[in-house]
Coordinates of C-alpha atoms in Angstrom, one line a residue:
Chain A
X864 CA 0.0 0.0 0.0
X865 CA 2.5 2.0 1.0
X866 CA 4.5 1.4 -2.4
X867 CA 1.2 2.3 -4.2
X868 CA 0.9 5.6 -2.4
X869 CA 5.1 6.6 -3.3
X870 CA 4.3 5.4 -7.1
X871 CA 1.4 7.8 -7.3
X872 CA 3.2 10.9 -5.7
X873 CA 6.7 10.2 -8.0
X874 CA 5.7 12.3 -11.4
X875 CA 5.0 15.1 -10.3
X876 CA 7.0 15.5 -7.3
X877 CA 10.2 14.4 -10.5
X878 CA 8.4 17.5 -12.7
X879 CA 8.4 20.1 -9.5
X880 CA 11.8 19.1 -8.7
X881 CA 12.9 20.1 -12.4
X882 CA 11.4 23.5 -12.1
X883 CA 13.1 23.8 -8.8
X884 CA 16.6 22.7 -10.1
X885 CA 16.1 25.4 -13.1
X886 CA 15.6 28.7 -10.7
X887 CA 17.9 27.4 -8.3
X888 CA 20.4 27.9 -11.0
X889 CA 18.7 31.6 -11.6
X890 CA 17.8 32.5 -8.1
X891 CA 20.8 31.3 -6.1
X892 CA 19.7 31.0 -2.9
X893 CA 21.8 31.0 -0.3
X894 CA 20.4 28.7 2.2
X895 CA 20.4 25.4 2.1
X896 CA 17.1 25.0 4.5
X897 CA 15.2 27.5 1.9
X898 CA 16.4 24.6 -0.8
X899 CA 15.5 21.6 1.7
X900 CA 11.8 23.8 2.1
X901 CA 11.4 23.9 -1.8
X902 CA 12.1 20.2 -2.6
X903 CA 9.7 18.8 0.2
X904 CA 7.0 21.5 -0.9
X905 CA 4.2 19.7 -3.1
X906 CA 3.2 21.1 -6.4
X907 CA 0.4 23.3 -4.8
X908 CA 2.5 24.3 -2.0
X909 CA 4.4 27.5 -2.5
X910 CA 8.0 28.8 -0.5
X911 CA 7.1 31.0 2.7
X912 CA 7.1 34.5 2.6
X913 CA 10.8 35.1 3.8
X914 CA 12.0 33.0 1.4
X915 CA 10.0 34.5 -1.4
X916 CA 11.7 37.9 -0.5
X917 CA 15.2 36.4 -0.2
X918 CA 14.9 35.0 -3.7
X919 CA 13.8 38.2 -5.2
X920 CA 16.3 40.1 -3.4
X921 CA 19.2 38.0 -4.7
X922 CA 17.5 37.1 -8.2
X923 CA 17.5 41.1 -9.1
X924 CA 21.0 41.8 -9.2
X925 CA 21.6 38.3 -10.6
X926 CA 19.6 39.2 -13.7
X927 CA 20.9 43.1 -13.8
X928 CA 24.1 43.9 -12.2
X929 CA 25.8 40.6 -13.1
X930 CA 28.5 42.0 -15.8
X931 CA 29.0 45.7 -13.2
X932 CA 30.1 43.7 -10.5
X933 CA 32.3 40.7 -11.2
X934 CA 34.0 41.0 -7.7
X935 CA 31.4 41.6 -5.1
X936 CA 32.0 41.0 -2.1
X937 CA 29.5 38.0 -1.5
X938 CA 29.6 33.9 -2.6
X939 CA 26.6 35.3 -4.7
X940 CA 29.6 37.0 -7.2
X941 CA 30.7 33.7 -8.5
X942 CA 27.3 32.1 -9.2
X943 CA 25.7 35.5 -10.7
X944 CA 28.2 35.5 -13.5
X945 CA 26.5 31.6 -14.3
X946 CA 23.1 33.3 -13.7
X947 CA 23.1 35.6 -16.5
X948 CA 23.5 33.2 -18.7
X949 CA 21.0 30.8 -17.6
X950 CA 18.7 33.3 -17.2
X951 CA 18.8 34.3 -20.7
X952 CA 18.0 30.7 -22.1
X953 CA 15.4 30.4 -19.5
X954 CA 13.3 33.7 -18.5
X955 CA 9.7 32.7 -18.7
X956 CA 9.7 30.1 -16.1
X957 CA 11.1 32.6 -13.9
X958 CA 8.8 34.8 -14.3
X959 CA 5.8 32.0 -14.2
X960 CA 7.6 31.1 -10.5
X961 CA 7.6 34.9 -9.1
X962 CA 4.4 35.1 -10.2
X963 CA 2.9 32.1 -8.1
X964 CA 5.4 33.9 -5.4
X965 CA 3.4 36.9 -5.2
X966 CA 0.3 35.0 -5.1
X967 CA 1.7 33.1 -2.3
X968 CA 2.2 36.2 -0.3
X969 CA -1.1 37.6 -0.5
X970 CA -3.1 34.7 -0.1
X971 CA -0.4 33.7 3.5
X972 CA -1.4 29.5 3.4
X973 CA 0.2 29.2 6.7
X974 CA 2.0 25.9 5.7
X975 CA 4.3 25.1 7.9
X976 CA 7.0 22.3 7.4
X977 CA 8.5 20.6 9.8
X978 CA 10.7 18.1 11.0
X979 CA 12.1 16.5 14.5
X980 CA 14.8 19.4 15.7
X981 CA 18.1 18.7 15.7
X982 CA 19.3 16.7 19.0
X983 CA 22.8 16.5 19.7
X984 CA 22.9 13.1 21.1
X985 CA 22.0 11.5 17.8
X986 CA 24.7 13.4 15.3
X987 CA 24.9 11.0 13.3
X988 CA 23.3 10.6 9.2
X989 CA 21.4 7.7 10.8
X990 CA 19.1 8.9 13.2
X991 CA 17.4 5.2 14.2
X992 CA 18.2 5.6 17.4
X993 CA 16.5 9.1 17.5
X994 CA 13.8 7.8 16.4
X995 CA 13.7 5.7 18.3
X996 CA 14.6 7.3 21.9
X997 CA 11.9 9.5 20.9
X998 CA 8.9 7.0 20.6
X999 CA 10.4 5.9 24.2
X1000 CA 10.1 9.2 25.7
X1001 CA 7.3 9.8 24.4
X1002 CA 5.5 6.4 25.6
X1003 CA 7.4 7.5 29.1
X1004 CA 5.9 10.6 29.0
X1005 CA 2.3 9.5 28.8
X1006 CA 2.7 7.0 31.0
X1007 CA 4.1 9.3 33.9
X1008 CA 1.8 12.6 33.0
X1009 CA -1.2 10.1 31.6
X1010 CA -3.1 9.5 28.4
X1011 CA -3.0 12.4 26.1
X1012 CA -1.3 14.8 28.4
X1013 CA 0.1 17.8 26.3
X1014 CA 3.7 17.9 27.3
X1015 CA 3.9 14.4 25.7
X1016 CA 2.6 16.4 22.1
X1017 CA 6.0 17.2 20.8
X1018 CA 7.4 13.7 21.3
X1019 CA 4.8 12.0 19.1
X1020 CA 5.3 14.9 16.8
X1021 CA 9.2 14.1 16.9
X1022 CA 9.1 10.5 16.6
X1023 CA 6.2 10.3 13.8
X1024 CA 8.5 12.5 11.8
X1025 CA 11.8 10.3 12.6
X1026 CA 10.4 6.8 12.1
X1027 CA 9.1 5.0 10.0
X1028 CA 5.4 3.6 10.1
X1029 CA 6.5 0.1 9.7
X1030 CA 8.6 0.4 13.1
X1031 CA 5.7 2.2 14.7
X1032 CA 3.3 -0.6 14.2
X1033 CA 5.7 -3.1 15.0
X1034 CA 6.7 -1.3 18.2
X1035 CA 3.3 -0.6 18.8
X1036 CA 2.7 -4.3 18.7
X1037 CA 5.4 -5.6 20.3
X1038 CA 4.1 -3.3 23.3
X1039 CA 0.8 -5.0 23.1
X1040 CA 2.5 -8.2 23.5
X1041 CA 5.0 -7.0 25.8
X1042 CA 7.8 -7.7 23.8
X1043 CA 9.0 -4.2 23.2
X1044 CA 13.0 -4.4 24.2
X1045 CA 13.1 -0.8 24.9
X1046 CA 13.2 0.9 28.4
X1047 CA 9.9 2.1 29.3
Chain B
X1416 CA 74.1 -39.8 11.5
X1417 CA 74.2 -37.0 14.3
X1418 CA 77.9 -37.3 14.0
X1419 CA 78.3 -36.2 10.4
X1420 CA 76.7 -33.4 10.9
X1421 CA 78.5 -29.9 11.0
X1422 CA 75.8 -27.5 12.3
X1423 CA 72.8 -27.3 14.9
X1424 CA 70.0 -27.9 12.7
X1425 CA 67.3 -30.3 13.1
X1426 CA 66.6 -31.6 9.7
X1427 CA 63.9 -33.8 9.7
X1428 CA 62.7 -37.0 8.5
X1429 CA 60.3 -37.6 6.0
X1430 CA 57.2 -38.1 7.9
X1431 CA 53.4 -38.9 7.4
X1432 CA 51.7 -36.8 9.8
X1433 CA 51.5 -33.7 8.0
X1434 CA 49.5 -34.9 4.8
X1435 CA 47.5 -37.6 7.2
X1436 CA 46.8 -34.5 9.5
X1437 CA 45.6 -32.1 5.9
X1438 CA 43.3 -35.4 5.2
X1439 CA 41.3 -35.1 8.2
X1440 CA 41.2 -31.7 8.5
X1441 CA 39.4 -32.1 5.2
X1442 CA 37.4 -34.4 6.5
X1443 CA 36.4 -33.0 9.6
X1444 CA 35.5 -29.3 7.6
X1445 CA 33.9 -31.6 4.8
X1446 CA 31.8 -34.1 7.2
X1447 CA 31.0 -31.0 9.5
X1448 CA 29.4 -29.2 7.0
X1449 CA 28.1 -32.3 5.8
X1450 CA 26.1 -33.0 9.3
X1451 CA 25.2 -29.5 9.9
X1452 CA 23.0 -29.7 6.5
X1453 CA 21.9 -33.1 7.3
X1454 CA 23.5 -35.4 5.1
X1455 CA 23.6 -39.1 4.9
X1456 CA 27.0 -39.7 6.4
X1457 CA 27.9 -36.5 7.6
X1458 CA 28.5 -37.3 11.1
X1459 CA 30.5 -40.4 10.1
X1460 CA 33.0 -38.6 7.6
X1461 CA 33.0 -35.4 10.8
X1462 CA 33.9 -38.8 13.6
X1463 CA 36.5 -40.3 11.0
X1464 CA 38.1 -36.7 10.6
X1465 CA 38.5 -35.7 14.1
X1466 CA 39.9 -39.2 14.9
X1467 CA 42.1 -38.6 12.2
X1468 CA 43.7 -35.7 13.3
X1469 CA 44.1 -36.9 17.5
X1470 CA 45.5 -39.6 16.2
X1471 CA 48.5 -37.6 13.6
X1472 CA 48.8 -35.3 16.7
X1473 CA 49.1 -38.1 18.8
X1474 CA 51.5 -39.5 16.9
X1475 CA 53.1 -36.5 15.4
X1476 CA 54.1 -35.5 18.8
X1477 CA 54.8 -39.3 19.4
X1478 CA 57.9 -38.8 17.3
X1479 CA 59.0 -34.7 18.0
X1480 CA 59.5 -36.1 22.0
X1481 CA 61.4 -39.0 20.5
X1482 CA 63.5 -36.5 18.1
X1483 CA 63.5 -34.6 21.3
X1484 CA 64.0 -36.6 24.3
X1485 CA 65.8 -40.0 23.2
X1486 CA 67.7 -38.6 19.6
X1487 CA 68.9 -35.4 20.8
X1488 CA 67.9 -33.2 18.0
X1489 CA 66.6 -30.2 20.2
X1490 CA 70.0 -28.0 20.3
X1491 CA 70.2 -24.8 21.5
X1492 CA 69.5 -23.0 18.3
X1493 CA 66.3 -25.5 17.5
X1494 CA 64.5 -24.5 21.2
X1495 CA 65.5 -20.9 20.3
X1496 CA 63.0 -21.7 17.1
X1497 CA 60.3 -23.8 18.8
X1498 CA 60.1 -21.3 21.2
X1499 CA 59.5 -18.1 18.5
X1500 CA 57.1 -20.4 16.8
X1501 CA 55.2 -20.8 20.1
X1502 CA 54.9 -16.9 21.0
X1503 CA 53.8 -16.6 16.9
X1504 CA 51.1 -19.6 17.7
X1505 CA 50.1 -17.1 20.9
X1506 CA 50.3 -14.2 18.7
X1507 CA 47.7 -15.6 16.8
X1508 CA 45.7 -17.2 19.8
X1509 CA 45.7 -13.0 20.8
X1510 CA 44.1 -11.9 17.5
X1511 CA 41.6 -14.7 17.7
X1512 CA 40.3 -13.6 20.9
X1513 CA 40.1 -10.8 19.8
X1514 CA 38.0 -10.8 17.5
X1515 CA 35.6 -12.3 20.0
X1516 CA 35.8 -8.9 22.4
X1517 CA 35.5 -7.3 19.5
X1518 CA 32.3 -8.4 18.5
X1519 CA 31.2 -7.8 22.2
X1520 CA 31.9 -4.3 22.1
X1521 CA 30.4 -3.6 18.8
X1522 CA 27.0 -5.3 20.2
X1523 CA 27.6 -3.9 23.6
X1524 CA 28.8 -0.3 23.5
X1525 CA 26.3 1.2 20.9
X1526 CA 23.4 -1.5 21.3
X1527 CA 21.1 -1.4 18.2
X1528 CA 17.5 -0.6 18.4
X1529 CA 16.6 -4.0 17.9
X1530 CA 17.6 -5.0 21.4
X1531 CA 15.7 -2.1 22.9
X1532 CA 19.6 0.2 22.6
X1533 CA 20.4 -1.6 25.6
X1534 CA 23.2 -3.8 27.2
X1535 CA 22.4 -6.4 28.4
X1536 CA 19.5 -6.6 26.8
X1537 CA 16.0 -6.9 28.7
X1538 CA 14.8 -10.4 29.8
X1539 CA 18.6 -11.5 29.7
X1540 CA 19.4 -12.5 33.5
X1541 CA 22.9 -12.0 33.9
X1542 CA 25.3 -14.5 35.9
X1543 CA 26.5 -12.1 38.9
X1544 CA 30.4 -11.2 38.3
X1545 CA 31.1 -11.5 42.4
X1546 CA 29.7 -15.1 42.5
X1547 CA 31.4 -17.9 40.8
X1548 CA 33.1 -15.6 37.8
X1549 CA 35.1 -13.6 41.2
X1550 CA 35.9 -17.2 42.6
X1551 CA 37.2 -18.3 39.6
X1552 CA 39.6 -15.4 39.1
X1553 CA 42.2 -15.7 42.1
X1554 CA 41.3 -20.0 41.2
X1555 CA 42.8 -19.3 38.1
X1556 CA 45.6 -16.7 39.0
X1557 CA 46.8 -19.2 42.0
X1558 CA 46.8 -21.7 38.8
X1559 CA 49.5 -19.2 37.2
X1560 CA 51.1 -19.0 40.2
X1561 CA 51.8 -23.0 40.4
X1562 CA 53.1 -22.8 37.3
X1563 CA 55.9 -20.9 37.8
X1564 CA 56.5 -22.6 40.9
X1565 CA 56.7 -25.2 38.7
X1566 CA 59.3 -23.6 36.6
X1567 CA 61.5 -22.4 39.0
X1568 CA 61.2 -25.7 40.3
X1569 CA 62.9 -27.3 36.8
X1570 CA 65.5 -24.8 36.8
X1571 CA 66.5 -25.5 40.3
X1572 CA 67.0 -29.4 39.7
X1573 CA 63.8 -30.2 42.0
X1574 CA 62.2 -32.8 40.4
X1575 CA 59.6 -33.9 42.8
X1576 CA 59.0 -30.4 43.6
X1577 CA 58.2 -29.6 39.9
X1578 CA 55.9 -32.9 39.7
X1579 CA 53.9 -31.4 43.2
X1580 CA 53.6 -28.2 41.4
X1581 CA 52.3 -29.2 38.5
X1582 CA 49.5 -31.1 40.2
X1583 CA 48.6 -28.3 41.9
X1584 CA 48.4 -26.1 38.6
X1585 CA 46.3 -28.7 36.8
X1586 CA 43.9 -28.9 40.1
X1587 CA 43.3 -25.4 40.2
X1588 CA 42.6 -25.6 36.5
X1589 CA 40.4 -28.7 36.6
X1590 CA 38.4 -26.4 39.7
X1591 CA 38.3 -23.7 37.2
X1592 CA 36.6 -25.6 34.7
X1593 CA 34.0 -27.3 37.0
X1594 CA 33.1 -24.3 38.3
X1595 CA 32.8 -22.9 34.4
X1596 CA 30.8 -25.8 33.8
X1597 CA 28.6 -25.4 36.2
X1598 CA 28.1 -21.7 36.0
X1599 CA 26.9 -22.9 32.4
X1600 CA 24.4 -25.7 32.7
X1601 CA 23.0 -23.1 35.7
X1602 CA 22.7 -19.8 33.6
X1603 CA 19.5 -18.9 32.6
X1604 CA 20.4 -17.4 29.2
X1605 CA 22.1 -19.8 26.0
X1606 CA 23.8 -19.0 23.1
X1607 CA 20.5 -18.6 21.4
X1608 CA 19.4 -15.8 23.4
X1609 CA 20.0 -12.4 21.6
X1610 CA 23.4 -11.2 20.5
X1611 CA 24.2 -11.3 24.5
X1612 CA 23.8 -14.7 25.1
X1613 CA 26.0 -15.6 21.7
X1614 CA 28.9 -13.0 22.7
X1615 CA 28.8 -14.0 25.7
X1616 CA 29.0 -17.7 25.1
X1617 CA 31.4 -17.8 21.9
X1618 CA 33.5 -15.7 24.1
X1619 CA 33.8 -17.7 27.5
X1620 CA 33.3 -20.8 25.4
X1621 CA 36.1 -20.4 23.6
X1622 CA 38.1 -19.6 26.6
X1623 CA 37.0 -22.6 28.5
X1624 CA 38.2 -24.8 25.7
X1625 CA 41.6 -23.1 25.9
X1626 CA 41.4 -23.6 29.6
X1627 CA 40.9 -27.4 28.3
X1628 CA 43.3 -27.7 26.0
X1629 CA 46.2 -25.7 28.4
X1630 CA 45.1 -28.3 31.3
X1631 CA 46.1 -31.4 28.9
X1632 CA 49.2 -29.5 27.6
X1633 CA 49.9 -29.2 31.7
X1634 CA 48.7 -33.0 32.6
X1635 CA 51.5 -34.0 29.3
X1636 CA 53.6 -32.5 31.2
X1637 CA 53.4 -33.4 35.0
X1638 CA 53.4 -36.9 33.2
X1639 CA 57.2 -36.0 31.6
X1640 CA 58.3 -34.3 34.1
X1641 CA 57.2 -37.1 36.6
X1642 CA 59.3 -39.7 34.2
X1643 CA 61.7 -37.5 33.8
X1644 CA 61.7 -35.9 31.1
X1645 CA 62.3 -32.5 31.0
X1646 CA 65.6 -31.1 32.8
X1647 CA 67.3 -27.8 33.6
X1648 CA 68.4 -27.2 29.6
X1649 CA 65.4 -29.3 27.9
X1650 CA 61.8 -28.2 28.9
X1651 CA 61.0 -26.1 25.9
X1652 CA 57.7 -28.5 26.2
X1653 CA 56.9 -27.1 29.7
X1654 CA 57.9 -23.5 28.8
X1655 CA 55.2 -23.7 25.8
X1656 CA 52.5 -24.8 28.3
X1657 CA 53.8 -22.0 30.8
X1658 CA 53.1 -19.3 28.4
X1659 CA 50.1 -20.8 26.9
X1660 CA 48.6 -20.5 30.5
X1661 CA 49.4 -17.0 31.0
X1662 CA 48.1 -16.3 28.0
X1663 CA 44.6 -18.0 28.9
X1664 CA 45.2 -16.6 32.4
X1665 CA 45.2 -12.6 30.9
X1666 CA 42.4 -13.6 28.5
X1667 CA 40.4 -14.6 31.6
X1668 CA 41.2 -11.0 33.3
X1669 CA 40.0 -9.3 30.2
X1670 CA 36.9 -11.5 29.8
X1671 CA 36.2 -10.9 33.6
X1672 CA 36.7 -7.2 33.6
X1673 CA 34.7 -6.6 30.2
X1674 CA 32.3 -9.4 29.4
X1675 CA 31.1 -10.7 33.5
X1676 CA 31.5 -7.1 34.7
X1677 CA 30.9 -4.1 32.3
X1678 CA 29.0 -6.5 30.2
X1679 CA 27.0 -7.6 33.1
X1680 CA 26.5 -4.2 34.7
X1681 CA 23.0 -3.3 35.6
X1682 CA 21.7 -0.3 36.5

């Protein structure tokens, strides 16, 4: 089911992800959280406000002052000399993108995305064992402040992110059973 | 023969025992693998190998204590090479085990998720490191001690002493082993259970049987030394069972320290 579901949301996540690629070239942003924000982002979903601005911001003297200033003082120097050119093969979907931008910005959707914050006991690429310390706090959690209680919110919010659904339901069974080998 | 000869060397005879030993080491791997999947056979060709190979070392060594004891081949220079080829053979026991503590630190300092991230891992009832695993150090250090008793002993001419000594070394080590035993067919985890119960087990296991095999290289030699054997300049034998002792001696310290006692540690 699960295979079904990934199958169906491929194409056009693969045909947002070439649009994205193209103005990344144009717009250079700086941040790699902004570019992280725009891959995830669905086709209907569009970037935040702030990083609408920042785009815009960087994307005009990309476009304009990119022969004046070959030396500026910024990383943006090197890449604005590549952006004149690939804006000049590619303007329109630039121009398609700020468009939805603006849109974005008046309508506000108030989409927020987000994941499990960093933790500094888990600095490793493979955050298993996040995941899974945080589906035991958060089963400690309820069970010392009860069913449901608040506090325990973020750690279900933390570990549904982290983990896999598969190794929720198994957990979730193997608590049933009370073969789950984790402290709780 | 011995006469002609114008340096130390042992040359040796053509002999049988190292093609006879190569044939039932094949036929121990082949008939081993053979009963483990269940083939017609397989535990015949696995008995015929292993008898194959006690029997060459039987009488392999049959004929080095001859070349040894009665022809006079072990000069100076020859111990000098037996005994480099025994600290390489010790070298290599070294590596072996560890390979064993390092499997039980890879499964024990960063547990994985599937044994809950933590050592030892729940259910496992863990044998208590100041019961019989804190007895059997000082049994087996005392052991060690004997040994060199035992040495001291041969270099000082005392024959009977040496014999006395080497009883006591091989009790001590006999008590060790019972007490092993025991601690096994009591513990209420096996090999089966979780990546504990199989470091734990291929690790003392493996230990115990070098305990095993040190206790007969001891017994071979209480036995020569009590016929008389081995003498102030000839008891490379004895030296090679000395060492190999120590060596399962410091293996037990580590085991005892990281596998009973970290290993075991419960909060």
């Amino acid at each position: 089911m699960a295979e079904a579901a990934a199958a169906a949301s491929t194409p056009p996540s693969l045909h947002q992800d070439y649009h994205l690629k193209e103005k990344e070239e144009k717009a250079d942003v700086g941040s790699k959280a902004e570019e992280v924000k725009q891959a995830e982002a669905p086709p209907a979903v569009f970037v935040s406000e702030e990083a609408a601005t920042v785009e815009k911001a960087e994307e005009t003297p990309a476009a304009a002052a990119a022969e004046e200033k070959p030396e500026a003082d910024s990383a943006a120097a090197g890449d604005s000399t590549d952006d004149a050119t690939a804006s000049a093969e590619s303007n329109e979907p630039a121009q398609e993108e700020n468009s939805g931008e603006e849109e974005a910005e008046e309508d506000k959707p108030e989409i927020k995305l987000e994941t499990a914050p960093a933790d500094y006991r888990f600095p490793t690429t493979n955050q298993t064992r996040h995941c899974f310390t945080r589906y035991i706090e958060y089963h400690r959690c309820t069970a010392a402040k009860g069913e449901g209680a608040p506090e325990c919110d973020k750690f279900a919010k933390y570990y549904r992110s982290l983990c896999p659904t598969e190794w929720v339901q198994k957990w979730n069974e193997q608590r049933e059973n009370g073969t789950f080998p984790g402290p709780l | 023969m011995i006469e002609s000869q114008r340096h130390s060397y042992h040359l040796v005879d053509p002999s049988p025992w190292p093609i006879s030993g190569s044939l039932g080491a094949l036929a121990t791997t082949v008939g081993g693998v053979m009963y483990m999947h269940s083939f017609q056979g397989g535990a015949t060709l696995l008995s015929l190998g292993l008898i194959f190979i006690l029997y060459t070392m039987f009488v392999w060594w049959r004929d080095v204590l001859r070349e040894s004891t009665l022809e006079g081949h072990h000069t100076k220079v020859v111990q000098l090479g037996l005994r480099y080829g025994f600290i390489l053979f010790i070298v290599s026991e070294v590596m072996f085990f560890f390979a064993f503590f390092w499997a039980s630190f890879h499964s024990s300092l960063a547990p994985t998720v599937e044994i809950g991230g933590i050592w030892p891992p729940k259910g496992i009832g863990v044998l208590d490191p100041r019961e019989i695993p804190f007895l059997n150090t000082p049994i087996l250090l005392s052991s060690g001690a004997a040994v060199t008793w035992a040495l001291h002993a041969i270099l000082a001419g005392k024959e009977k002493s040496a014999v006395y000594a080497l009883v006591a070394t091989v009790s001590l080590a006999l008590v060790f082993t019972g007490f092993q035993g025991m601690e096994y067919y009591q513990a209420p985890f096996t090999i089966s259970d979780s990546i504990y119960g199989s470091t734990f087990f291929l690790a003392t296991g493996f230990h115990g049987f070098h305990v095993i095999i040190g206790t007969l290289f001891l017994i071979i030699c209480g036995i020569r030394q009590y016929l008389g054997h081995l003498t102030k300049e000839h008891h490379v034998g004895f030296e090679a069972a000395a060492w190999y002792w120590h060596f399962v001696d410091v293996v037990w310290l580590f085991l005892f320290v990281s596998i009973y006692w970290w290993g075991g540690y419960m909060k």
